[in-house]
Every structure is written in C-alpha cells, then in structure tokens.
Amino acid sequence: MSQAHARTDRSPAWRQLLSRYGLWLVFAALLAIASLLSDRFLTVPNFLNIARQTSVNALLAFGMTAVILKGGIDLSVGSILAVVGVIAVFLDQAGVPFVGTVLLSLAAGGLIGSLNGVMVAYGKIAPFIVTLAALTIWRGVTLVLTDGSPLSKLSPAFQAFGNVSPLGVPSPVWLALSALLATWFLLRRTGWGRGIYALGSSEDAARFAGLPVDRLKVSVYAFSGLMSALAALLLTSRLNSAQPTAGSGFELDAIAAVVVGGTSLAGGRGGVIGTLLGALIIGVLNNAMNLLDVNAFYQQIVKGLVIVGALLFERFLSSRSA
Amino acid sequence: MTALYEVSPPTQPTSSHPPVLHMTDIVKRFGPVEVLHGVHLEVRAGEVHALLGENGAGKSTLMKILAGVQPATSGELRLGGEAVRFRSVADAARHGVRMLFQELSLAPDLSAEENLYLGDMSPLISDRELRDQAAAHLHSLGLDLPLGVPVRTLSVGERQMLAIARALVGEPRVLVFDEPTAPLTAPEIEKLFEFIAQIRGRGVAVVYISHHLGEVFRIADRVTVLRDGRNIATSDVASTTQQQIIEWMVGRHVEVQSRVQPVSGDPVWQIEARPTGASPLHLELRAGEVIGLVGIVGSGRGAALRSLVGIGGESLWNGQPVLSLEDALRRGIGILPEDRKAEGAVLDGTIRENIALSSLPAVSRAGVVQSGPERQLVQQWIEQLHIRPAQPEYLTGALSGGNQQKVVLGRVLAAQPKVLILEEPTRGVDIGAREEIYEVIAGLAAAGLPIILSSGDAQEVLGLATRILVFRGGEVVSELHAPVTLEEVIAHVTGARTH
Ligand SMILES: Nc1ncnc2c1ncn2[C@@H]1O[C@H](COP(=O)(O)OP(=O)(O)OP(=O)(O)O)[C@@H](O)[C@H]1O
Ligand SMILES: [Mg+2]
C-alpha cells in the first residue's frame, strides 16, 4: 500500500515497530534456528550478552541513519570512535573527572564529525569521498597518538561506565535505548528532523522551502560524530583500554544495520526504528555463529547472505501487500 | 450532474480509420484505493485523441498502464486487435507505444544525444555516430538543441522539446503526450503542433492530455473526458463546445473571468535585480499589486526572476541584499518554483510535512514541532486550496500533478510571505483548480500582498496583473498597464510591436 508506506514511516514509534513485520519474521526465524542449533543460545546471560555486543553497533547505526536519511554516508565512524577513545583515555589519565571526560569526548566527536559536514556542505565534496578520507586520517591520528599500542589503566569511574547493570540491565543497553529514543525524537518530532528528511528527498526542494541546508548538513555529520563518541566511551570502558585498531570496519556493520532496517540509501525514506531491528538481526547472527563455532571466514559469507536475504524478503512482503 | 457516456457518430473523417488501440474495463487500485473504475478508451490510427479531466481524474494513471509503467489491476488492452500486456516501458516501446511523461523523465547528467537513444542504443555505437544520428533526427524535426552537454544545462523548454524528440525516435504506432505544452512557450508549442500534425498524417494514433482546451480544439479529432476514474463522455471535437467539455470535466458551470484590481498608494518595495551577465532590473511594488512578467524562454524573464531570490545573481530588496534562497525566505519573500517535481515538492514526504516545511519555526516550540498547531495549519491550506485527497498523511509523490502543485503553493502561503513570487503557478493545474488558484491569488492581492507573477501563459497574466513587464533579448522591452488585450501582449512578446 503506497499510503501505508507514508503512514508507517511517520506513525508513532510502537506502530512503526510493528509495521516492520517482515523484519520481525526474519529476526524470529534467526532466533528459532539459533536456539535449535545451540542450547547455550536461549539463555538470559547470552541475551544480555547480545544486547551488550549490539549496543556499540546500534549507537553508530543511529548516527548513520540520520546521515543516510539526509542523503549522505559516513564511512568515518569507526575511526572517529578510535580517536575519541584515545582522547578520552588521555583526559582520564590527566585526572579530569569522569563527567568532564564524557562531556569533552562527546564534544570532540561532534567537532570531528562537523568537519566532515563542513567539507560536504561548503567544500561541495561527495560525502563518500570526504568520509573515506576522514576514515584514514583519523585512523592515522589514532596510530600516531598511541604509537600503535593500546592505552590502558582507566579510572574506576571510567571502568565502571560500561560494566555496571542498573536495575539488572547492562549500562550499554541503557545507553543504546536512550540514544534510540533521542534519535527517534530528533528525527520525528523536531524541525531539524523534518529538515533532514526533506533534504534527503530533494535538496532543491529543501532549499526552496527556505531550510538552512548547509547547516543541516554540518549538523547531521556532527550528530554522527557524537554517536561515535558515545560508542567510543562505551567500548573503551568495556575493553578497559583504548585500542589503536578499535572500531575498524565498524562502519560496514552500521551501514548494514541501517539498510537492513529499511532506510533508503538514496535518502529521505526510512527511520531509526528499523535500524534497531537491523542492528539486532546482525547482533544475533554474530552471536549465534560464534556459539556454533562457525569458522570466521565463513561467518563473513553468511552475514552477507543474510543481509541480502533479509532485504529481498522484506521487499517481497511489501510488494505483495501493495 | 449525472455521468453520460456518448458514442461518437460514425460519420466523422477519422472514423474511417481502423481503431488501433482498445482499452476496455480498465481498473487500477493502489493498495485499497481504487483510482480507475473500469475505464474505456478507443483510439484510431491517424487521429489525435484528447484525454481530458480534472487533476486526479486518472488520465496519467490510465496512460501509464498503456505505456507499461504500471500494470492494470484488471481490464483488457488490445493493440491492433491483439491482446497485449506490457511488462515495462521498453516492452511497450518495442510494440510501438511511446509516451511523453507528464514529469520530465530525462537523465539530467547525460547529453541530449545519449538521452535520445537511451534504451535503444546499440552498445557498439561510437560517440561520433551517436551524435551524427542525433543531429540528423533533430534536424528532421527542425529542432536546434545543444549536443554534447548535460541536459541539466538546458532550459526546461529545451528539455521538453528533447523529450518530445525522443518520443518520436523510431516509428511509433501509438504516441501519448501527457501535458506536453506545460513547460513550453508559444513558438515551441507551434512546433510541437507541427510534429503532431505530421505524425498524425503518417497514421500514428496520438493521445493528447492537456488542461488547455484551446489546444484541444486546434489539434484534436476526438475527445474523451474522465472524472474521478470514470468515463464521462467521448465525442468528436467538431460537434462539441469548450463550455460543454468544461462541464463534463468539472460537473458544474465554471466562469472564466478577469480579476485585475486597481491599486494605489506608494510603492512598499524598491527592488533591484542583478542577474549575472544580464542587465539589471528595477522594480517597484505597491501593496496589493500584481506585476506580471512575460516573455519567451531565453528572453531573460526566468533569469531576472530567479536573481530576485539569489539564484544566478543577486538582488536588493529595499536596500537589503538577498544572496540566497535562505535570505529570501528569511525576509519574507515566498517563491513558488516552476519545476514542482525537482524544486517544489518533497515527494517522499506527506502533504502535512510539505505544507508545514516552510513554517516549522511558527509551529514549533524549542525546536519541537507541536502537532496541534501544525495540523491546524495544514488543514487550513488543504481546505483553502481544495487539495485532493484531503488527507494530511497522504504521500505527496502519489498525488496527481495538479494537486502536488497546490501542496507546494500551500507550503509557500502557509509561511505568510510579505511578498509572493509565482513562477508558472498553474502549470499542470486543471481548469476548475486554476480558477480556484486565481481566486486565492486575487484574494491575497486584495488583502494587500504584493505579487510578482511570471508565466508563459499570457492569458493567465492578463487575468491577474495590473502591470505587465515584457522581456525580450535579456531585458524589459515594454511595460503594459491593464487593461490590455491578449493580442497586444503577444505582439510585444514576439517583437511584432515595440510600443
Ligand atoms: N502511485 C500511486 N499511489 C497512490 N495513489 C496514486 C498513485 N498514482 C496516482 N494516484 C492517485 O490516482 C489518482 C489519479 O491520478 P493521476 O495522476 O492519474 O491524475 P491525472 O488525471 O493525471 O491528474 P493531473 O491532471 O493532475 O495530472 C489521484 O487521486 C492520485 O492521487
Ligand atoms: Mg497527470
């Protein structure tokens, strides 16, 4: 249904969540297969584990969703994650209180992201190129700063950050859920979000509507940088160190989560709720294959096939209901 | 008014030709919404068959089924007596059915020659051969279009002529024109009519969709009128009248009238437009004044207008610089752009999102859109402009062309501009809706809003403008004051008269 397409994209979060039933089916099928194949899969600790592992990718993917909706792409999220991790550990080791470390790291992530945005908006360079360059630049900066070896020894507060479980739920899950709500709210309830969708659908139309197109572009990459910084704090705390190679290749999982979640790479259509499902599907898949001791080489092949399969399946369902 | 279905008398000239195309009982559903409820259409070889109806009547939908864009939900399609079902546009083209789509469908980054043979290009053709072939084809049509540059750089009118030339590649049996004249100027329209007369003479069946009845009476042999996805009438053009057709289309009587209102008082806007590479233009606007800009494509009309909002130049509004669209909108200058698909509507967005898009600060608190005020604003403009369907959550891309135009106009007006620039405001809008839009424009002017109206449709300018600026060769060559006649305006536009 073409009208339903508009509706499902714009309706309340819970209704959007239900409307992606094709993806839910894929997700359920994955759960069923995994629990048949491994008796360690269907356990509470393992589920908490999946949630924890998924949260870093989910954070990156939420930022990525905004960028892709705007009609762009951000390949630099993994490198921004790494460099912000290093900055955070530097701050921590310099004795900055943890709250300060968090705020400054988020600011750093936002700033680095906005540099991408400036190049895209004012330098008029394609987002793919800008963020590809940023990917290698910030990875390089990370390697220079760390001299290629991990930075460890975190303050107790930093160590606790990603490893506590308030109310029995791991802190990464709390973080990812808050980020989900915040992103959903920003995209669906604010003028900023309206601008992002309009821009992704037609840049000219957005300009004729009088939207501050260039500033919107800068802000969306800044938002993605901010999400990368949040992921950096989480991952650094979980690993108890800043790794020079942290986050490498993460951009691909983030993009995969967005695309599996039904957001159009052409921009303008989709949303962050689908991205959550996409990230969960990828998370469960990774977890199940690890439990089943699938050879790491085969894991990649299976993952690629599942991504394509999920997309085909959903397309099939939506074309039949049209 | 009840629907009537007339069968044309079999004594007219074209009826001697055999019908090539039969569409029978065509039903089309989009999801739960049925748009065509069993439509019939029969087109003969060598006739120009006008397909008429209001915005949303289903004209484009029916023709897209014919051209292989989308399948019918049910119904039968016969071509030369043989039942066919087209799976794609290419499939339809192979059977000799070609369509010029309502919305320009060229690849903007390819050149004219690549666009001409897109889809039927042999893979081994060299650039040289392609260009020669294209040049020959364009020459045979008497067209002079730049080759070797991206068509993005061509004017809207030139692009449309290119799209027409593309539909004429090969030897089509059925040719569909969906509102071909909307972006064209008078001389280009004459050229198009020549082509149509030629291909009609070669026995091609032509379906012609337009909202301009004058055109229909000039070139069409028969006419079929649809309303709300149903046949209302089919008749020979010679045995009907404009008034009759309008009543078939609208289902009621429509009065066409002039709405020029006298204005007085001092100018409220002193405007200095400086289009890059053209002569500057000084404009004075009084409250409630409608200034009309007329002139053919290339006359400088479009460039001057766009420099007013900082595109391809800059302007001063009461001494304040406007260097970009953002500046313009901030200063309360609202513009309705001519290319609604690319510049006007956010096609992926709903009606609500489009109408509210330029008024977001007004309906937001601390950056958060307040759904109550938003819905109220949107509802108001849906009603005022009679947007159909009147559903705020309807996807704008799924609306008929005319309704998309109303949505964009709604967005511009919802922002309560202090001055309004209208660029082809009724392109693709049906007669009833056009009168409604004129009514809205006249109402805004009566309430004191100054309006700049640029249009290729001289009649439209004549019906609204108190003052008309005529562009030719990159500058304003004359200024006409109401009342003037259509003949006078056209004489000035074409250069037949200079004072
Ligand atoms: N893809 C679609 N999904 C849903 N509804 C559609 C779709 N395409 C067209 N419609 C609806 O079908 C109806 C007929 O539209 P169509 O474009 O055929 O009208 P039209 O007669 O060509 O009007 P216009 O003169 O404005 O071009 C409209 O109500 C429109 O909203
Ligand atoms: Mg149409």
mmCIF file of C-alpha atoms in Angstrom, chain B residues 185-456:
data_model
loop_
_atom_site.group_PDB
_atom_site.id
_atom_site.type_symbol
_atom_site.label_atom_id
_atom_site.label_comp_id
_atom_site.label_asym_id
_atom_site.label_seq_id
_atom_site.Cartn_x
_atom_site.Cartn_y
_atom_site.Cartn_z
ATOM 1 C CA THR B 185 6.443 28.787 -24.865
ATOM 2 C CA ALA B 186 4.181 29.821 -27.712
ATOM 3 C CA PRO B 187 6.684 29.233 -30.577
ATOM 4 C CA GLU B 188 7.683 25.877 -29.125
ATOM 5 C CA ILE B 189 4.042 24.913 -28.872
ATOM 6 C CA GLU B 190 3.574 25.764 -32.561
ATOM 7 C CA LYS B 191 6.499 23.492 -33.379
ATOM 8 C CA LEU B 192 5.010 20.687 -31.305
ATOM 9 C CA PHE B 193 1.692 21.037 -33.126
ATOM 10 C CA GLU B 194 3.502 20.738 -36.434
ATOM 11 C CA PHE B 195 5.089 17.459 -35.291
ATOM 12 C CA ILE B 196 1.758 16.165 -34.156
ATOM 13 C CA ALA B 197 0.123 17.061 -37.462
ATOM 14 C CA GLN B 198 2.959 15.252 -39.286
ATOM 15 C CA ILE B 199 2.788 12.024 -37.315
ATOM 16 C CA ARG B 200 -0.981 12.041 -37.423
ATOM 17 C CA GLY B 201 -0.668 12.216 -41.195
ATOM 18 C CA ARG B 202 1.549 9.135 -41.073
ATOM 19 C CA GLY B 203 -1.262 7.198 -39.386
ATOM 20 C CA VAL B 204 0.053 7.247 -35.850
ATOM 21 C CA ALA B 205 -2.571 7.230 -33.116
ATOM 22 C CA VAL B 206 -1.963 10.156 -30.780
ATOM 23 C CA VAL B 207 -3.349 10.528 -27.273
ATOM 24 C CA TYR B 208 -3.100 14.076 -26.090
ATOM 25 C CA ILE B 209 -3.582 15.140 -22.462
ATOM 26 C CA SER B 210 -3.890 18.821 -21.687
ATOM 27 C CA HIS B 211 -5.619 21.257 -19.424
ATOM 28 C CA HIS B 212 -5.743 23.833 -22.207
ATOM 29 C CA LEU B 213 -8.925 23.469 -24.167
ATOM 30 C CA GLY B 214 -7.715 25.912 -26.794
ATOM 31 C CA GLU B 215 -5.055 23.401 -27.776
ATOM 32 C CA VAL B 216 -7.583 20.608 -27.879
ATOM 33 C CA PHE B 217 -9.787 22.497 -30.302
ATOM 34 C CA ARG B 218 -6.806 23.223 -32.530
ATOM 35 C CA ILE B 219 -5.360 19.749 -32.884
ATOM 36 C CA ALA B 220 -7.683 17.046 -31.619
ATOM 37 C CA ASP B 221 -10.178 14.993 -33.622
ATOM 38 C CA ARG B 222 -11.964 13.379 -30.732
ATOM 39 C CA VAL B 223 -12.086 13.847 -27.014
ATOM 40 C CA THR B 224 -12.649 11.539 -24.061
ATOM 41 C CA VAL B 225 -13.406 13.065 -20.677
ATOM 42 C CA LEU B 226 -12.737 11.271 -17.396
ATOM 43 C CA ARG B 227 -13.968 12.302 -13.995
ATOM 44 C CA ASP B 228 -12.975 10.514 -10.771
ATOM 45 C CA GLY B 229 -11.717 7.489 -12.680
ATOM 46 C CA ARG B 230 -14.852 7.038 -14.832
ATOM 47 C CA ASN B 231 -15.752 7.770 -18.437
ATOM 48 C CA ILE B 232 -17.982 10.810 -18.706
ATOM 49 C CA ALA B 233 -18.099 11.288 -22.454
ATOM 50 C CA THR B 234 -16.423 10.582 -25.763
ATOM 51 C CA SER B 235 -17.197 12.915 -28.605
ATOM 52 C CA ASP B 236 -15.954 14.390 -31.839
ATOM 53 C CA VAL B 237 -14.335 17.713 -31.112
ATOM 54 C CA ALA B 238 -16.147 19.314 -34.034
ATOM 55 C CA SER B 239 -19.513 18.524 -32.519
ATOM 56 C CA THR B 240 -18.893 19.909 -29.048
ATOM 57 C CA THR B 241 -18.013 23.205 -27.353
ATOM 58 C CA GLN B 242 -15.500 24.362 -24.746
ATOM 59 C CA GLN B 243 -18.311 25.022 -22.320
ATOM 60 C CA GLN B 244 -19.668 21.522 -22.818
ATOM 61 C CA ILE B 245 -16.263 19.938 -22.212
ATOM 62 C CA ILE B 246 -15.669 22.006 -19.088
ATOM 63 C CA GLU B 247 -18.997 20.902 -17.733
ATOM 64 C CA TRP B 248 -18.147 17.277 -18.462
ATOM 65 C CA MET B 249 -14.831 17.692 -16.670
ATOM 66 C CA VAL B 250 -15.941 19.647 -13.661
ATOM 67 C CA GLY B 251 -19.538 18.555 -13.369
ATOM 68 C CA ARG B 252 -20.659 22.142 -12.951
ATOM 69 C CA HIS B 253 -20.552 25.514 -14.640
ATOM 70 C CA VAL B 254 -17.254 27.430 -14.410
ATOM 71 C CA GLU B 255 -16.949 31.152 -15.030
ATOM 72 C CA VAL B 256 -13.704 32.385 -16.559
ATOM 73 C CA GLN B 257 -13.148 35.987 -15.549
ATOM 74 C CA SER B 258 -10.629 38.767 -15.153
ATOM 75 C CA ARG B 259 -9.573 39.544 -11.608
ATOM 76 C CA VAL B 260 -7.425 42.599 -12.125
ATOM 77 C CA GLN B 261 -7.848 45.009 -9.227
ATOM 78 C CA PRO B 262 -6.826 48.678 -9.275
ATOM 79 C CA VAL B 263 -4.065 49.591 -6.836
ATOM 80 C CA SER B 264 -2.982 52.921 -5.461
ATOM 81 C CA GLY B 265 -0.552 54.226 -2.888
ATOM 82 C CA ASP B 266 3.200 54.409 -2.772
ATOM 83 C CA PRO B 267 5.475 51.502 -3.537
ATOM 84 C CA VAL B 268 6.276 49.361 -0.492
ATOM 85 C CA TRP B 269 9.155 47.557 -2.161
ATOM 86 C CA GLN B 270 12.029 49.007 -4.163
ATOM 87 C CA ILE B 271 13.676 46.038 -5.806
ATOM 88 C CA GLU B 272 16.915 45.912 -7.718
ATOM 89 C CA ALA B 273 17.555 42.611 -9.527
ATOM 90 C CA ARG B 274 21.028 41.866 -10.855
ATOM 91 C CA PRO B 275 21.058 38.655 -12.840
ATOM 92 C CA THR B 276 24.613 37.558 -13.601
ATOM 93 C CA GLY B 277 25.545 38.520 -17.140
ATOM 94 C CA ALA B 278 22.311 40.354 -17.915
ATOM 95 C CA SER B 279 21.129 43.880 -17.452
ATOM 96 C CA PRO B 280 19.871 44.865 -14.005
ATOM 97 C CA LEU B 281 16.210 45.479 -13.443
ATOM 98 C CA HIS B 282 14.483 47.964 -11.192
ATOM 99 C CA LEU B 283 11.040 47.118 -9.853
ATOM 100 C CA GLU B 284 8.613 48.977 -7.669
ATOM 101 C CA LEU B 285 5.859 47.067 -5.948
ATOM 102 C CA ARG B 286 2.783 48.545 -4.320
ATOM 103 C CA ALA B 287 0.733 46.816 -1.675
ATOM 104 C CA GLY B 288 -1.741 44.515 -3.367
ATOM 105 C CA GLU B 289 -0.169 44.948 -6.757
ATOM 106 C CA VAL B 290 0.244 42.008 -9.127
ATOM 107 C CA ILE B 291 3.092 42.509 -11.565
ATOM 108 C CA GLY B 292 3.162 40.111 -14.481
ATOM 109 C CA LEU B 293 6.370 39.057 -16.207
ATOM 110 C CA VAL B 294 6.016 37.687 -19.710
ATOM 111 C CA GLY B 295 8.494 36.670 -22.375
ATOM 112 C CA ILE B 296 9.606 33.562 -24.225
ATOM 113 C CA VAL B 297 12.285 31.206 -22.901
ATOM 114 C CA GLY B 298 15.638 32.945 -23.271
ATOM 115 C CA SER B 299 14.043 36.390 -23.007
ATOM 116 C CA GLY B 300 15.648 36.929 -19.613
ATOM 117 C CA ARG B 301 12.359 36.583 -17.748
ATOM 118 C CA GLY B 302 13.388 33.467 -15.825
ATOM 119 C CA ALA B 303 16.895 34.728 -15.047
ATOM 120 C CA ALA B 304 15.633 38.056 -13.740
ATOM 121 C CA LEU B 305 13.022 36.361 -11.610
ATOM 122 C CA ARG B 306 15.474 33.922 -10.081
ATOM 123 C CA SER B 307 18.039 36.588 -9.309
ATOM 124 C CA LEU B 308 15.336 38.120 -7.104
ATOM 125 C CA VAL B 309 15.821 35.205 -4.730
ATOM 126 C CA GLY B 310 19.591 34.979 -5.067
ATOM 127 C CA ILE B 311 19.829 32.283 -7.728
ATOM 128 C CA GLY B 312 22.083 33.113 -10.687
ATOM 129 C CA GLY B 313 22.566 36.631 -9.433
ATOM 130 C CA GLU B 314 21.565 38.771 -6.504
ATOM 131 C CA SER B 315 19.096 41.440 -5.600
ATOM 132 C CA LEU B 316 18.402 44.297 -3.237
ATOM 133 C CA TRP B 317 15.020 44.497 -1.537
ATOM 134 C CA ASN B 318 14.528 47.936 -0.025
ATOM 135 C CA GLY B 319 18.302 48.132 0.101
ATOM 136 C CA GLN B 320 18.731 44.755 1.829
ATOM 137 C CA PRO B 321 20.816 42.216 -0.077
ATOM 138 C CA VAL B 322 19.304 38.853 -0.964
ATOM 139 C CA LEU B 323 22.061 36.459 -1.945
ATOM 140 C CA SER B 324 20.414 33.101 -1.411
ATOM 141 C CA LEU B 325 17.048 31.420 -1.087
ATOM 142 C CA GLU B 326 17.593 31.269 2.639
ATOM 143 C CA ASP B 327 17.984 35.082 2.715
ATOM 144 C CA ALA B 328 14.886 35.483 0.599
ATOM 145 C CA LEU B 329 12.702 33.303 2.762
ATOM 146 C CA ARG B 330 14.014 34.976 5.897
ATOM 147 C CA ARG B 331 12.995 38.376 4.542
ATOM 148 C CA GLY B 332 9.507 37.116 3.893
ATOM 149 C CA ILE B 333 9.871 36.620 0.146
ATOM 150 C CA GLY B 334 7.946 33.475 -0.735
ATOM 151 C CA ILE B 335 8.620 31.752 -4.060
ATOM 152 C CA LEU B 336 6.713 29.045 -5.872
ATOM 153 C CA PRO B 337 9.298 27.422 -8.185
ATOM 154 C CA GLU B 338 8.366 26.330 -11.694
ATOM 155 C CA ASP B 339 9.725 22.781 -11.506
ATOM 156 C CA ARG B 340 7.474 21.241 -8.919
ATOM 157 C CA LYS B 341 8.981 17.763 -9.041
ATOM 158 C CA ALA B 342 12.601 18.808 -8.552
ATOM 159 C CA GLU B 343 12.310 22.095 -6.704
ATOM 160 C CA GLY B 344 8.839 22.334 -5.298
ATOM 161 C CA ALA B 345 7.592 19.243 -3.536
ATOM 162 C CA VAL B 346 9.320 16.817 -1.224
ATOM 163 C CA LEU B 347 7.844 13.795 -2.963
ATOM 164 C CA ASP B 348 8.832 11.348 -0.197
ATOM 165 C CA GLY B 349 7.018 13.460 2.373
ATOM 166 C CA THR B 350 3.335 13.604 3.285
ATOM 167 C CA ILE B 351 1.050 16.513 2.431
ATOM 168 C CA ARG B 352 1.343 17.633 6.041
ATOM 169 C CA GLU B 353 5.119 17.613 6.054
ATOM 170 C CA ASN B 354 5.262 19.563 2.813
ATOM 171 C CA ILE B 355 2.808 22.259 3.786
ATOM 172 C CA ALA B 356 4.446 22.789 7.180
ATOM 173 C CA LEU B 357 8.008 22.727 5.856
ATOM 174 C CA SER B 358 8.480 26.470 5.473
ATOM 175 C CA SER B 359 6.561 27.277 8.660
ATOM 176 C CA LEU B 360 8.342 24.979 11.074
ATOM 177 C CA PRO B 361 9.504 27.729 13.459
ATOM 178 C CA ALA B 362 5.917 29.002 13.685
ATOM 179 C CA VAL B 363 4.521 25.617 14.696
ATOM 180 C CA SER B 364 7.434 24.558 16.894
ATOM 181 C CA ARG B 365 8.352 25.226 20.477
ATOM 182 C CA ALA B 366 12.057 24.944 21.322
ATOM 183 C CA GLY B 367 12.603 23.209 18.002
ATOM 184 C CA VAL B 368 9.942 20.583 18.706
ATOM 185 C CA VAL B 369 7.095 20.521 16.221
ATOM 186 C CA GLN B 370 3.748 20.919 18.007
ATOM 187 C CA SER B 371 1.333 18.581 16.291
ATOM 188 C CA GLY B 372 -1.790 20.545 17.217
ATOM 189 C CA PRO B 373 -0.858 23.873 15.603
ATOM 190 C CA GLU B 374 0.779 22.000 12.726
ATOM 191 C CA ARG B 375 -2.323 20.001 11.939
ATOM 192 C CA GLN B 376 -4.449 23.130 12.129
ATOM 193 C CA LEU B 377 -2.206 24.990 9.709
ATOM 194 C CA VAL B 378 -2.111 22.093 7.275
ATOM 195 C CA GLN B 379 -5.845 21.500 7.447
ATOM 196 C CA GLN B 380 -6.471 25.160 6.709
ATOM 197 C CA TRP B 381 -4.476 25.095 3.480
ATOM 198 C CA ILE B 382 -5.784 21.728 2.376
ATOM 199 C CA GLU B 383 -9.261 23.219 2.595
ATOM 200 C CA GLN B 384 -8.438 26.594 1.162
ATOM 201 C CA LEU B 385 -6.734 25.126 -1.891
ATOM 202 C CA HIS B 386 -9.078 22.119 -2.211
ATOM 203 C CA ILE B 387 -6.244 19.616 -2.180
ATOM 204 C CA ARG B 388 -7.461 16.133 -3.104
ATOM 205 C CA PRO B 389 -7.418 13.744 -1.367
ATOM 206 C CA ALA B 390 -7.861 15.948 1.685
ATOM 207 C CA GLN B 391 -5.717 13.641 3.799
ATOM 208 C CA PRO B 392 -2.738 15.217 5.557
ATOM 209 C CA GLU B 393 -0.949 11.856 5.752
ATOM 210 C CA TYR B 394 -1.152 11.142 2.013
ATOM 211 C CA LEU B 395 2.208 10.769 0.303
ATOM 212 C CA THR B 396 2.833 13.822 -1.879
ATOM 213 C CA GLY B 397 4.561 11.754 -4.561
ATOM 214 C CA ALA B 398 1.337 9.792 -5.041
ATOM 215 C CA LEU B 399 -0.774 12.882 -5.731
ATOM 216 C CA SER B 400 -1.807 13.945 -9.204
ATOM 217 C CA GLY B 401 0.349 16.675 -10.726
ATOM 218 C CA GLY B 402 -2.112 19.467 -10.111
ATOM 219 C CA ASN B 403 -2.582 18.525 -6.501
ATOM 220 C CA GLN B 404 1.175 18.421 -5.984
ATOM 221 C CA GLN B 405 1.264 21.976 -7.284
ATOM 222 C CA LYS B 406 -1.390 23.004 -4.781
ATOM 223 C CA VAL B 407 0.580 21.407 -1.958
ATOM 224 C CA VAL B 408 3.652 23.443 -2.885
ATOM 225 C CA LEU B 409 1.571 26.603 -3.119
ATOM 226 C CA GLY B 410 0.141 25.738 0.271
ATOM 227 C CA ARG B 411 3.633 25.464 1.723
ATOM 228 C CA VAL B 412 4.604 28.875 0.349
ATOM 229 C CA LEU B 413 1.435 30.574 1.553
ATOM 230 C CA ALA B 414 1.434 28.887 4.956
ATOM 231 C CA ALA B 415 4.660 30.736 5.732
ATOM 232 C CA GLN B 416 2.746 34.039 5.377
ATOM 233 C CA PRO B 417 5.137 35.737 2.967
ATOM 234 C CA LYS B 418 5.286 39.537 2.800
ATOM 235 C CA VAL B 419 5.734 39.371 -0.927
ATOM 236 C CA LEU B 420 4.954 36.490 -3.215
ATOM 237 C CA ILE B 421 6.819 35.344 -6.319
ATOM 238 C CA LEU B 422 4.919 32.919 -8.510
ATOM 239 C CA GLU B 423 6.707 31.086 -11.279
ATOM 240 C CA GLU B 424 4.221 29.279 -13.533
ATOM 241 C CA PRO B 425 1.728 28.882 -10.694
ATOM 242 C CA THR B 426 -0.830 26.823 -12.596
ATOM 243 C CA ARG B 427 1.387 24.621 -14.716
ATOM 244 C CA GLY B 428 -0.406 21.300 -14.981
ATOM 245 C CA VAL B 429 -3.383 22.514 -12.997
ATOM 246 C CA ASP B 430 -6.886 21.809 -14.326
ATOM 247 C CA ILE B 431 -9.411 24.475 -15.251
ATOM 248 C CA GLY B 432 -11.505 24.303 -12.110
ATOM 249 C CA ALA B 433 -8.473 24.279 -9.837
ATOM 250 C CA ARG B 434 -6.821 27.008 -11.871
ATOM 251 C CA GLU B 435 -9.750 29.312 -11.280
ATOM 252 C CA GLU B 436 -9.552 28.429 -7.599
ATOM 253 C CA ILE B 437 -5.864 29.317 -7.510
ATOM 254 C CA TYR B 438 -6.548 32.595 -9.327
ATOM 255 C CA GLU B 439 -9.210 33.302 -6.751
ATOM 256 C CA VAL B 440 -6.658 32.709 -3.981
ATOM 257 C CA ILE B 441 -4.070 34.931 -5.684
ATOM 258 C CA ALA B 442 -6.592 37.713 -6.224
ATOM 259 C CA GLY B 443 -7.702 37.359 -2.619
ATOM 260 C CA LEU B 444 -4.137 37.686 -1.363
ATOM 261 C CA ALA B 445 -3.604 40.754 -3.510
ATOM 262 C CA ALA B 446 -6.859 42.264 -2.301
ATOM 263 C CA ALA B 447 -5.592 41.746 1.237
ATOM 264 C CA GLY B 448 -2.542 43.839 0.351
ATOM 265 C CA LEU B 449 0.076 41.222 -0.560
ATOM 266 C CA PRO B 450 2.340 42.347 -3.416
ATOM 267 C CA ILE B 451 2.780 39.615 -6.014
ATOM 268 C CA ILE B 452 5.204 39.016 -8.867
ATOM 269 C CA LEU B 453 3.708 36.615 -11.364
ATOM 270 C CA SER B 454 5.877 35.104 -14.074
ATOM 271 C CA SER B 455 4.144 32.902 -16.594
ATOM 272 C CA GLY B 456 4.397 31.576 -20.112
#
